[in-house]
Short mmCIF file of C-alpha atoms in Angstrom, two decimals:
data_model
loop_
_atom_site.label_atom_id
_atom_site.label_comp_id
_atom_site.label_asym_id
_atom_site.label_seq_id
_atom_site.Cartn_x
_atom_site.Cartn_y
_atom_site.Cartn_z
CA UNK B 166 111.90 94.01 124.26
CA UNK B 167 110.76 96.92 124.98
CA UNK B 168 109.63 98.00 128.15
CA UNK B 169 106.85 100.44 129.00
CA UNK B 170 106.98 103.16 131.90
CA UNK B 171 104.91 101.20 134.66
CA UNK B 172 106.91 97.93 134.24
CA UNK B 173 109.69 100.23 135.28
CA UNK B 174 107.64 102.33 137.88
CA UNK B 175 106.98 98.99 139.97
CA UNK B 176 111.28 99.11 140.38
CA UNK B 177 113.16 100.41 143.37
CA UNK B 178 116.00 100.65 144.24
CA UNK B 179 115.55 98.17 146.80
CA UNK B 180 114.46 96.23 144.83
CA UNK B 181 118.19 96.47 142.80
CA UNK B 182 119.96 96.01 144.89
CA UNK B 183 118.62 92.61 145.44
CA UNK B 184 119.87 89.36 143.16
CA UNK B 185 117.81 88.62 140.51
CA UNK B 186 116.22 85.10 140.27
CA UNK B 187 116.13 83.25 137.05
CA UNK B 188 114.19 79.68 137.54
CA UNK B 189 114.55 77.59 134.49
CA UNK B 190 112.58 73.67 134.72
CA UNK B 191 111.51 71.15 132.37
CA UNK B 192 109.04 68.84 133.52
CA UNK B 193 110.68 66.07 132.23
CA UNK B 194 114.83 64.87 130.95
CA UNK B 195 113.26 63.72 127.27
CA UNK B 196 111.87 67.61 127.01
CA UNK B 197 115.74 68.95 128.39
CA UNK B 198 117.03 67.47 124.68
CA UNK B 199 114.23 67.34 122.99
CA UNK B 200 112.66 70.85 123.35
CA UNK B 201 115.41 73.05 123.60
CA UNK B 202 114.25 76.14 121.98
CA UNK B 203 111.57 76.43 125.45
CA UNK B 204 114.61 76.06 127.49
CA UNK B 205 116.35 78.57 125.15
CA UNK B 206 113.91 80.46 125.98
CA UNK B 207 113.66 80.62 130.23
CA UNK B 208 117.65 81.27 129.61
CA UNK B 209 117.02 83.90 126.89
CA UNK B 210 115.33 86.09 130.39
CA UNK B 211 118.19 86.93 131.98
CA UNK B 212 118.40 89.78 128.82
CA UNK B 213 114.60 90.88 130.44
CA UNK B 214 116.58 91.69 133.63
CA UNK B 215 119.53 92.99 132.63
CA UNK B 216 117.18 95.55 130.43
CA UNK B 217 115.78 96.36 133.80
CA UNK B 218 118.54 97.18 135.33
CA UNK B 219 120.21 94.08 137.11
CA UNK B 220 123.45 93.08 136.40
CA UNK B 221 125.16 90.87 134.75
CA UNK B 222 126.72 89.42 137.82
CA UNK B 223 123.99 89.83 140.27
CA UNK B 224 121.09 87.53 137.90
CA UNK B 225 121.47 83.92 139.57
CA UNK B 226 119.73 81.31 137.77
CA UNK B 227 118.03 78.05 139.62
CA UNK B 228 118.67 74.11 136.60
CA UNK B 229 119.05 72.38 139.34
CA UNK B 230 114.84 71.15 138.92
CA UNK B 231 115.83 70.81 134.64
CA UNK B 232 113.99 66.95 134.43
CA UNK B 233 111.78 67.61 136.97
CA UNK B 234 107.86 67.41 136.67
CA UNK B 235 106.17 71.23 138.35
CA UNK B 236 103.70 68.36 140.08
CA UNK B 237 107.29 66.97 141.87
CA UNK B 238 107.19 68.10 145.41
CA UNK B 239 110.91 67.40 145.90
CA UNK B 240 111.98 69.76 143.43
CA UNK B 241 115.84 71.25 145.37
CA UNK B 242 115.37 74.30 142.79
CA UNK B 243 112.51 74.98 144.07
CA UNK B 244 112.96 75.11 147.93
CA UNK B 245 115.70 77.57 147.92
CA UNK B 246 113.99 79.96 145.47
CA UNK B 247 111.37 79.77 148.67
CA UNK B 248 113.48 80.47 150.95
CA UNK B 249 115.53 83.22 149.24
CA UNK B 250 112.83 85.35 148.29
CA UNK B 251 111.55 84.82 152.78
CA UNK B 252 114.73 85.77 153.07
CA UNK B 253 113.93 89.13 151.73
CA UNK B 254 117.06 88.29 149.29
CA UNK B 255 115.07 89.07 146.18
CA UNK B 256 114.53 91.31 143.91
CA UNK B 257 112.80 89.81 141.39
CA UNK B 258 112.09 85.95 140.59
CA UNK B 259 112.19 85.10 136.48
CA UNK B 260 110.02 82.37 134.78
CA UNK B 261 108.75 81.36 131.06
CA UNK B 262 105.68 81.49 132.32
CA UNK B 263 103.60 79.94 135.84
CA UNK B 264 103.42 75.92 135.04
CA UNK B 265 107.66 76.88 135.15
CA UNK B 266 107.50 77.80 138.95
CA UNK B 267 104.30 75.17 140.22
CA UNK B 268 101.64 73.34 138.50
CA UNK B 269 99.54 72.80 141.43
CA UNK B 270 97.78 76.44 143.61
CA UNK B 271 99.22 74.98 146.83
CA UNK B 272 103.41 75.80 145.35
CA UNK B 273 102.64 79.50 143.82
CA UNK B 274 99.88 80.58 146.28
CA UNK B 275 103.09 79.93 148.72
CA UNK B 276 105.09 81.58 146.44
CA UNK B 277 102.72 84.85 146.33
CA UNK B 278 102.69 85.23 149.83
CA UNK B 279 106.31 85.11 150.41
CA UNK B 280 106.53 87.45 147.59
CA UNK B 281 103.70 90.22 148.72
CA UNK B 282 105.53 89.87 152.67
CA UNK B 283 109.01 90.74 150.78
CA UNK B 284 108.16 93.12 148.41
CA UNK B 285 109.34 90.42 145.41
CA UNK B 286 108.61 91.27 142.13
CA UNK B 287 107.55 88.61 139.16
CA UNK B 288 107.79 88.70 135.79
CA UNK B 289 107.59 86.49 133.20
CA UNK B 290 107.16 86.41 129.26
CA UNK B 291 103.51 88.24 129.18
CA UNK B 292 105.27 91.20 131.83
CA UNK B 293 105.94 92.00 135.63
CA UNK B 294 103.69 92.28 138.06
CA UNK B 295 103.58 93.38 141.79
CA UNK B 296 102.31 90.33 144.35
CA UNK B 297 101.85 93.00 147.00
CA UNK B 298 99.15 94.61 144.44
CA UNK B 299 95.94 93.74 143.84
CA UNK B 300 95.57 93.34 140.45
CA UNK B 301 98.81 91.76 140.13
CA UNK B 302 97.68 89.66 142.71
CA UNK B 303 94.35 88.93 140.97
CA UNK B 304 96.24 87.99 137.53
CA UNK B 305 98.76 85.97 139.34
CA UNK B 306 96.05 83.58 140.70
CA UNK B 307 94.64 83.28 137.49
CA UNK B 308 97.09 82.42 135.31
CA UNK B 309 97.78 79.20 138.17
CA UNK B 310 93.98 78.14 138.63
CA UNK B 311 94.91 78.16 134.64
CA UNK B 312 98.00 76.27 134.30
CA UNK B 313 96.84 73.79 137.12
CA UNK B 314 92.98 73.19 135.46
CA UNK B 315 95.66 72.92 131.38
CA UNK B 316 97.83 69.82 133.55
CA UNK B 317 94.83 68.05 134.45
CA UNK B 318 93.09 68.09 131.06
CA UNK B 319 96.11 66.82 129.86
CA UNK B 320 95.93 64.26 132.63
CA UNK B 321 92.00 63.40 131.67
CA UNK B 322 93.31 63.17 127.73
CA UNK B 323 96.30 60.90 128.56
CA UNK B 324 93.59 58.76 131.29
CA UNK B 325 91.27 58.99 129.08
CA UNK B 326 93.43 56.65 126.00
CA UNK B 327 94.20 54.62 128.90
CA UNK B 328 91.43 53.24 129.41
CA UNK B 329 89.68 53.29 126.09
CA UNK B 330 92.86 50.28 125.38
CA UNK B 331 92.12 49.09 128.45
CA UNK B 332 88.63 48.59 127.95
CA UNK B 333 89.43 47.15 124.81
CA UNK B 334 91.64 44.30 126.27
CA UNK B 335 94.71 46.70 124.12
CA UNK B 336 96.33 48.31 126.11
CA UNK B 337 100.57 47.04 127.02
CA UNK B 338 101.23 45.97 130.32
CA UNK B 339 103.72 44.31 132.04
CA UNK B 340 102.81 40.51 131.95
CA UNK B 341 103.41 38.00 135.78
CA UNK B 342 106.41 35.43 134.71
CA UNK B 343 105.37 33.15 133.39
CA UNK B 344 103.99 35.25 129.94
CA UNK B 345 105.35 37.37 127.21
CA UNK B 346 104.89 39.61 124.72
CA UNK B 347 105.26 38.88 121.01
CA UNK B 348 106.58 40.65 117.54
CA UNK B 349 102.70 41.71 117.74
CA UNK B 350 102.49 43.39 120.98
CA UNK B 351 100.34 40.06 121.91
CA UNK B 352 100.20 37.82 125.30
CA UNK B 353 101.42 34.20 124.72
CA UNK B 354 103.24 31.69 127.37
CA UNK B 355 106.68 32.07 128.01
CA UNK B 356 108.43 30.16 124.75
CA UNK B 357 110.54 29.02 127.25
CA UNK B 358 110.02 25.61 128.48
CA UNK B 359 111.45 25.00 132.13
CA UNK B 360 109.35 28.65 133.17
CA UNK B 361 106.71 26.81 131.65
CA UNK B 362 106.76 23.74 133.22
CA UNK B 363 107.77 25.59 137.08
CA UNK B 364 104.26 27.65 136.29
CA UNK B 365 102.61 24.50 135.70
CA UNK B 366 104.20 22.62 138.39
CA UNK B 367 103.19 25.91 140.79
CA UNK B 368 99.33 25.56 139.83
CA UNK B 369 99.55 21.40 140.14
CA UNK B 370 100.84 21.64 144.04
CA UNK B 371 98.55 24.45 144.70
CA UNK B 372 95.40 22.37 143.48
CA UNK B 373 96.61 19.25 145.34
CA UNK B 374 97.93 21.29 148.56
CA UNK B 375 95.11 24.09 147.97
CA UNK B 376 97.44 26.21 150.88
CA UNK B 377 100.29 29.44 149.52
CA UNK B 378 102.75 28.54 152.00
CA UNK B 379 102.13 24.19 151.55
CA UNK B 380 103.58 25.21 147.58
CA UNK B 381 106.33 27.48 148.88
CA UNK B 382 106.97 24.35 151.46
CA UNK B 383 107.05 21.79 148.80
CA UNK B 384 109.19 23.49 146.85
CA UNK B 385 111.79 24.13 149.67
CA UNK B 386 111.34 20.74 150.16
CA UNK B 387 112.34 19.99 146.93
CA UNK B 388 114.91 22.56 146.19
CA UNK B 389 113.47 24.01 143.30
CA UNK B 390 113.77 27.34 142.43
CA UNK B 391 110.65 29.78 140.76
CA UNK B 392 111.22 32.25 137.72
CA UNK B 393 110.88 36.12 138.20
CA UNK B 394 111.63 39.08 135.66
CA UNK B 395 113.66 42.25 137.34
CA UNK B 396 111.69 44.66 136.76
CA UNK B 397 114.45 47.63 137.66
CA UNK B 398 117.38 47.77 137.30
CA UNK B 399 120.20 47.57 134.41
CA UNK B 400 119.51 44.51 133.91
CA UNK B 401 115.64 44.91 133.54
CA UNK B 402 113.33 42.16 132.10
CA UNK B 403 116.20 39.43 132.71
CA UNK B 404 114.71 35.97 133.69
CA UNK B 405 116.81 34.92 137.01
CA UNK B 406 116.22 31.55 139.77
CA UNK B 407 115.55 32.40 142.89
CA UNK B 408 113.95 30.83 145.49
CA UNK B 409 109.58 31.16 146.44
CA UNK B 410 107.85 33.29 148.90
CA UNK B 411 104.75 32.51 150.07
CA UNK B 412 104.21 36.40 149.17
CA UNK B 413 104.83 35.74 145.96
CA UNK B 414 102.35 32.76 145.18
CA UNK B 415 99.56 34.28 146.69
CA UNK B 416 100.18 37.56 143.81
CA UNK B 417 100.21 34.09 141.68
CA UNK B 418 96.88 32.82 143.01
CA UNK B 419 95.52 36.15 142.90
CA UNK B 420 96.76 37.17 139.14
CA UNK B 421 93.64 36.68 137.00
CA UNK B 422 96.35 36.85 134.15
CA UNK B 423 97.79 33.51 134.54
CA UNK B 424 93.38 32.32 133.84
CA UNK B 425 94.52 34.51 130.46
CA UNK B 426 92.50 37.26 131.79
CA UNK B 427 92.78 40.97 131.14
CA UNK B 428 93.08 42.90 133.72
CA UNK B 429 93.41 46.59 134.48
CA UNK B 430 92.48 49.27 137.44
CA UNK B 431 93.63 46.52 140.39
CA UNK B 432 95.27 48.88 142.28
CA UNK B 433 94.58 52.84 142.67
CA UNK B 434 97.80 54.99 143.90
CA UNK B 435 97.45 58.30 146.51
CA UNK B 436 100.23 60.97 146.59
CA UNK B 437 100.67 61.82 150.00
CA UNK B 438 101.21 64.83 151.68
CA UNK B 439 105.16 63.96 151.66
CA UNK B 440 105.07 63.65 147.49
CA UNK B 441 104.95 59.80 147.86
CA UNK B 442 102.55 57.41 146.69
CA UNK B 443 100.73 55.40 148.16
CA UNK B 444 98.71 52.76 146.38
CA UNK B 445 95.33 50.26 147.61
CA UNK B 446 94.11 47.35 147.06
CA UNK B 447 90.48 48.33 144.20
CA UNK B 448 87.48 45.93 144.81
CA UNK B 449 86.63 43.90 142.09
CA UNK B 450 83.86 44.77 140.73
CA UNK B 451 85.70 48.35 139.66
CA UNK B 452 88.45 46.86 137.96
CA UNK B 453 88.12 46.19 133.31
CA UNK B 454 88.13 42.75 133.65
CA UNK B 455 88.52 40.78 129.98
CA UNK B 456 88.18 36.70 130.80
CA UNK B 457 90.00 34.41 127.39
CA UNK B 458 92.04 37.74 125.98
CA UNK B 459 95.53 35.33 125.51
CA UNK B 460 96.40 31.77 126.89
CA UNK B 461 96.44 30.81 130.31
CA UNK B 462 97.84 28.62 132.97
CA UNK B 463 94.56 26.93 134.45
CA UNK B 464 90.79 28.17 133.95
CA UNK B 465 88.40 30.63 134.93
CA UNK B 466 86.17 28.72 136.97
CA UNK B 467 90.54 27.10 139.11
CA UNK B 468 90.88 30.37 138.99
CA UNK B 469 87.86 31.49 141.07
CA UNK B 470 87.53 27.94 143.15
CA UNK B 471 91.91 29.23 144.05
CA UNK B 472 90.49 32.87 144.99
CA UNK B 473 87.50 30.64 146.92
CA UNK B 474 90.36 28.25 148.94
CA UNK B 475 92.83 31.14 150.09
CA UNK B 476 89.05 32.84 151.42
CA UNK B 477 88.49 29.65 152.87
CA UNK B 478 91.50 29.31 154.41
CA UNK B 479 92.10 33.21 155.61
CA UNK B 480 89.49 32.71 157.93
CA UNK B 481 90.25 29.58 159.33
CA UNK B 482 89.82 31.72 162.93
CA UNK B 483 87.27 34.52 162.74
CA UNK B 484 84.16 34.00 162.94
CA UNK B 485 82.72 32.96 159.65
CA UNK B 486 81.42 29.88 159.41
CA UNK B 487 84.01 28.84 156.86
CA UNK B 488 86.85 24.95 157.32
CA UNK B 489 90.62 26.51 157.10
CA UNK B 490 93.12 24.04 155.76
CA UNK B 491 94.03 20.85 156.72
CA UNK B 492 97.24 20.71 159.75
CA UNK B 493 98.64 18.61 161.98
CA UNK B 494 96.49 19.07 164.92
CA UNK B 495 95.19 15.28 166.23
CA UNK B 496 91.40 17.26 166.15
CA UNK B 497 89.67 15.20 162.23
CA UNK B 498 87.01 17.97 162.73
CA UNK B 499 88.44 20.91 163.27
CA UNK B 500 86.87 24.13 161.67
CA UNK B 501 83.94 21.96 160.38
CA UNK B 502 82.23 21.19 164.03
CA UNK B 503 79.27 23.74 163.54
CA UNK B 504 77.83 24.04 167.18
CA UNK B 505 73.67 22.75 167.48
CA UNK B 506 72.29 25.16 170.44
CA UNK B 507 73.40 28.35 169.20
CA UNK B 508 74.43 27.92 165.41
CA UNK B 509 78.00 29.03 165.25
CA UNK B 510 81.70 27.16 165.14
CA UNK B 511 83.35 25.53 167.35
CA UNK B 512 87.25 26.21 168.53
CA UNK B 513 89.18 23.08 169.83
CA UNK B 514 90.40 23.37 172.78
CA UNK B 515 93.91 20.68 173.83
CA UNK B 516 93.97 18.18 176.98
CA UNK B 517 96.81 15.94 177.41
CA UNK B 518 95.35 11.97 178.90
CA UNK B 519 98.67 9.64 178.79
CA UNK B 520 100.33 11.47 176.84
CA UNK B 521 98.23 11.84 174.45
CA UNK B 522 96.59 15.66 172.84
CA UNK B 523 92.86 15.09 173.37
CA UNK B 524 90.64 17.50 171.75
CA UNK B 525 87.77 18.53 172.96
CA UNK B 526 85.43 21.00 170.70
CA UNK B 527 83.73 23.64 172.42
CA UNK B 528 81.82 27.28 172.03
CA UNK B 529 81.76 29.26 173.62
CA UNK B 530 81.45 32.76 171.01
CA UNK B 531 78.62 33.91 171.99
CA UNK B 532 78.55 34.39 175.81
CA UNK B 533 81.77 36.03 175.11
CA UNK B 534 80.34 38.13 173.13
CA UNK B 535 77.00 39.16 175.19
CA UNK B 536 79.58 39.11 178.69
CA UNK B 537 78.02 36.66 179.88
CA UNK B 538 80.00 33.55 182.06
CA UNK B 539 79.16 30.45 180.62
CA UNK B 540 80.45 27.66 177.64
CA UNK B 541 77.49 27.53 175.50
CA UNK B 542 78.35 23.70 175.02
CA UNK B 543 81.35 21.16 174.62
CA UNK B 544 81.81 17.60 173.49
CA UNK B 545 84.62 15.32 174.44
CA UNK B 546 86.52 14.91 170.90
CA UNK B 547 87.97 11.88 171.11
CA UNK B 548 84.79 9.92 170.98
CA UNK B 549 83.48 12.12 168.04
CA UNK B 550 86.43 11.74 166.13
CA UNK B 551 86.26 8.25 166.64
CA UNK B 552 82.98 7.60 165.46
CA UNK B 553 83.59 9.94 162.81
CA UNK B 554 86.57 7.92 161.39
CA UNK B 555 84.27 4.61 161.36
CA UNK B 556 81.29 5.83 158.95
CA UNK B 557 84.64 7.51 157.10
CA UNK B 558 86.27 4.08 157.13
CA UNK B 559 83.34 2.52 155.91
CA UNK B 560 82.61 4.92 152.71
CA UNK B 561 86.33 4.77 151.79
CA UNK B 562 86.47 0.54 151.56
CA UNK B 563 84.96 0.48 148.33
CA UNK B 564 87.05 3.24 146.72
CA UNK B 565 91.01 1.90 148.11
CA UNK B 566 92.22 0.61 145.99
CA UNK B 567 91.19 3.25 143.45
CA UNK B 568 92.36 5.37 145.32
CA UNK B 569 95.65 3.88 145.68
CA UNK B 570 96.99 3.42 141.62
CA UNK B 571 96.26 7.12 141.93
CA UNK B 572 98.78 7.37 144.63
CA UNK B 573 101.46 5.69 143.47
CA UNK B 574 100.60 7.02 139.72
CA UNK B 575 100.54 10.79 141.25
CA UNK B 576 103.83 10.13 143.40
CA UNK B 577 105.20 8.77 139.98
CA UNK B 578 104.47 11.66 138.74
CA UNK B 579 105.12 14.41 141.81
CA UNK B 580 109.22 12.97 141.49
CA UNK B 581 108.60 12.93 137.57
CA UNK B 582 108.17 16.37 137.58
CA UNK B 583 110.38 17.61 140.00
CA UNK B 584 113.93 15.88 138.34
CA UNK B 585 112.89 17.08 135.09
CA UNK B 586 112.73 20.76 136.44
CA UNK B 587 115.95 20.16 138.28
CA UNK B 588 117.58 18.02 135.44
CA UNK B 589 116.19 22.08 133.58
CA UNK B 590 118.02 24.32 136.14
CA UNK B 591 121.26 22.16 135.17
CA UNK B 592 120.57 21.94 130.99
CA UNK B 593 120.53 26.09 131.88
CA UNK B 594 123.09 26.55 134.24
CA UNK B 595 125.32 24.93 131.48
CA UNK B 596 124.29 26.71 128.52
CA UNK B 597 125.85 29.54 130.09
CA UNK B 598 128.67 28.46 131.75
CA UNK B 599 129.41 27.39 127.86
CA UNK B 600 127.81 31.32 126.28
CA UNK B 601 130.82 33.10 129.15
CA UNK B 602 133.26 30.03 127.58
CA UNK B 603 133.27 31.86 124.09
CA UNK B 604 132.53 35.07 125.11
CA UNK B 605 136.10 34.77 126.59
CA UNK B 606 137.14 32.74 123.65
CA UNK B 607 136.47 35.19 121.36
CA UNK B 608 138.42 38.77 122.99
CA UNK B 609 141.82 39.33 122.82
CA UNK B 610 143.98 38.17 125.64
CA UNK B 611 146.52 41.21 125.91
CA UNK B 612 143.28 42.58 126.32
CA UNK B 613 143.33 42.70 130.09
CA UNK B 614 141.07 45.25 131.47
CA UNK B 615 138.05 42.77 129.79
CA UNK B 616 139.96 39.16 129.44
CA UNK B 617 139.54 39.26 133.49
CA UNK B 618 136.09 40.13 133.49
CA UNK B 619 135.27 38.12 130.58
CA UNK B 620 136.94 34.96 132.44
CA UNK B 621 136.19 35.63 136.39
CA UNK B 622 132.19 35.49 134.44
CA UNK B 623 134.01 31.84 133.67
CA UNK B 624 134.70 31.31 136.34
CA UNK B 625 131.62 31.83 138.82
CA UNK B 626 129.17 30.41 135.52
CA UNK B 627 131.79 26.98 135.98
CA UNK B 628 130.70 26.42 139.43
CA UNK B 629 127.43 27.55 139.07
CA UNK B 630 126.92 24.52 137.38
CA UNK B 631 129.13 21.87 139.44
CA UNK B 632 126.20 23.36 141.99
CA UNK B 633 123.60 22.71 139.97
CA UNK B 634 124.94 19.22 139.29
CA UNK B 635 125.59 18.47 143.27
CA UNK B 636 122.32 20.09 144.12
CA UNK B 637 120.35 17.51 141.38
CA UNK B 638 122.31 14.22 142.52
CA UNK B 639 121.44 15.07 145.95
CA UNK B 640 117.24 16.33 145.54
CA UNK B 641 117.28 12.56 142.67
CA UNK B 642 118.75 10.08 144.84
CA UNK B 643 116.03 11.68 147.79
CA UNK B 644 113.20 11.00 144.84
CA UNK B 645 114.21 7.83 144.56
CA UNK B 646 114.47 6.62 148.89
CA UNK B 647 110.77 8.50 149.26
CA UNK B 648 109.08 5.25 148.21
CA UNK B 649 110.29 1.85 147.71
CA UNK B 650 108.85 -1.85 146.29
CA UNK B 651 109.12 -2.36 149.37
CA UNK B 652 106.64 0.32 151.10
CA UNK B 653 105.12 0.41 147.55
CA UNK B 654 102.99 -3.39 147.77
CA UNK B 655 103.10 -2.36 151.77
CA UNK B 656 101.33 0.99 150.35
CA UNK B 657 98.95 -1.79 147.93
CA UNK B 658 98.76 -3.78 151.36
CA UNK B 659 97.29 -1.28 153.40
CA UNK B 660 94.70 0.31 150.58
CA UNK B 661 92.98 -3.36 150.54
CA UNK B 662 92.38 -2.54 153.99
CA UNK B 663 91.78 0.41 155.01
CA UNK B 664 91.48 0.71 158.18
CA UNK B 665 94.83 -0.84 158.51
CA UNK B 666 95.91 2.69 156.58
CA UNK B 667 93.18 4.80 158.43
CA UNK B 668 94.44 3.56 161.98
CA UNK B 669 98.34 3.26 161.23
CA UNK B 670 100.80 5.89 162.68
CA UNK B 671 102.07 6.62 159.98
CA UNK B 672 99.41 8.82 158.54
CA UNK B 673 99.13 11.79 159.43
CA UNK B 674 96.68 13.71 161.00
CA UNK B 675 97.06 16.29 158.08
CA UNK B 676 95.76 13.34 155.49
CA UNK B 677 93.24 12.62 157.68
CA UNK B 678 92.09 15.97 157.15
CA UNK B 679 92.43 16.21 153.42
CA UNK B 680 90.60 12.09 153.53
CA UNK B 681 87.96 13.91 155.71
#
């Protein structure tokens, strides 16, 4: 390409005495392998530098940022280029176009400022520029603005397409455990019966206990595992069985997918100054939410009810008048008593009397907020709880037998469901062991490099089978001892005499509060 005289006039011996740096970048690894023509054109700028007077050995090529976005803050190659320019070691910077050097005005104008201070030229496919000259710097600034605007337009188009598909409920997303995509990319229930049973047991337990933590405790008490699909790594998409954690339980309860709804926009990412992204929750009013888009494990009304229960649990200690979950404390009306004088929710304090914890309901929020001394009112809890207990006994006695029969059936159903999940876990472990065995038997015995690995995997699967069978045997024995025939008869007798059930020392306060 012919060089005009004006370009040669900008190049001085001072420029030629320093190095020429060629910056090569592609935005993604896919572009590196597919858009080879652009990469070749960028490397071809070395010939331009040679034509301008730089010997080939004084041309440095920086291509360590291949596959990185121009908006990324961790481009090592670009940082090296900026460092060399600021040290005055660079006579000219070569890049195919502005978008190869930077996709945001912050990086671009920083480079322009350093080039102007260190008397460094910039060359792109259109010509040669001296950032120290006003006209050249103006052109380069406009090019940087247009490059950033181009990126904004590209992002807006992509975002518009995503939002359009999301509003129709056709956007394919990663689905939570319990769901999979079929051949037509429709969301269906996971065909794995063990996965479905675990998810259904989770919601049944929450429906009964009303607390995420209680669900986690029950799963741990019964030694039940919960499925999880790996989201990254070499085994991405594979199903693993792990302990149920409280954070996962809350995620499941808050996810509308389990009610058969399509949801998009629950979180919004914001880029931080260090280049990383932070995520924040978006109010539900701003979501794209489409109900009844695919099968679910619960109804939409039950999903809303679960959210309210979790919210009330979280507000147990707030100033709002919401009752919290049933706890172990001896105060029967915990979280339920409202002060008749000021309307605030009363708190509970305990004192010891004859080795027993006696509750006292007190109200002191309003004086505390006003900086006043004293309490609004206090009420001795023992007498109040006893009076409320008499009312409960009177109201519940006609339904006691029916309730006892329901308890018997519920206990049987819980044991049966837990036993089925453990049995399925054993079956899955046996299947994986048999699969490992078939893989080992198919390999050539002389190929020890492969055979040794497959044999070790087979042995590990066999140990997993033994552990699953041992866990199943222990849990089954524990289930049998939970309620024997004598205790069933005693439970029915207590049901007929509900006052005995209420005053029985083995009836926990948490259960009494749930009855209430």
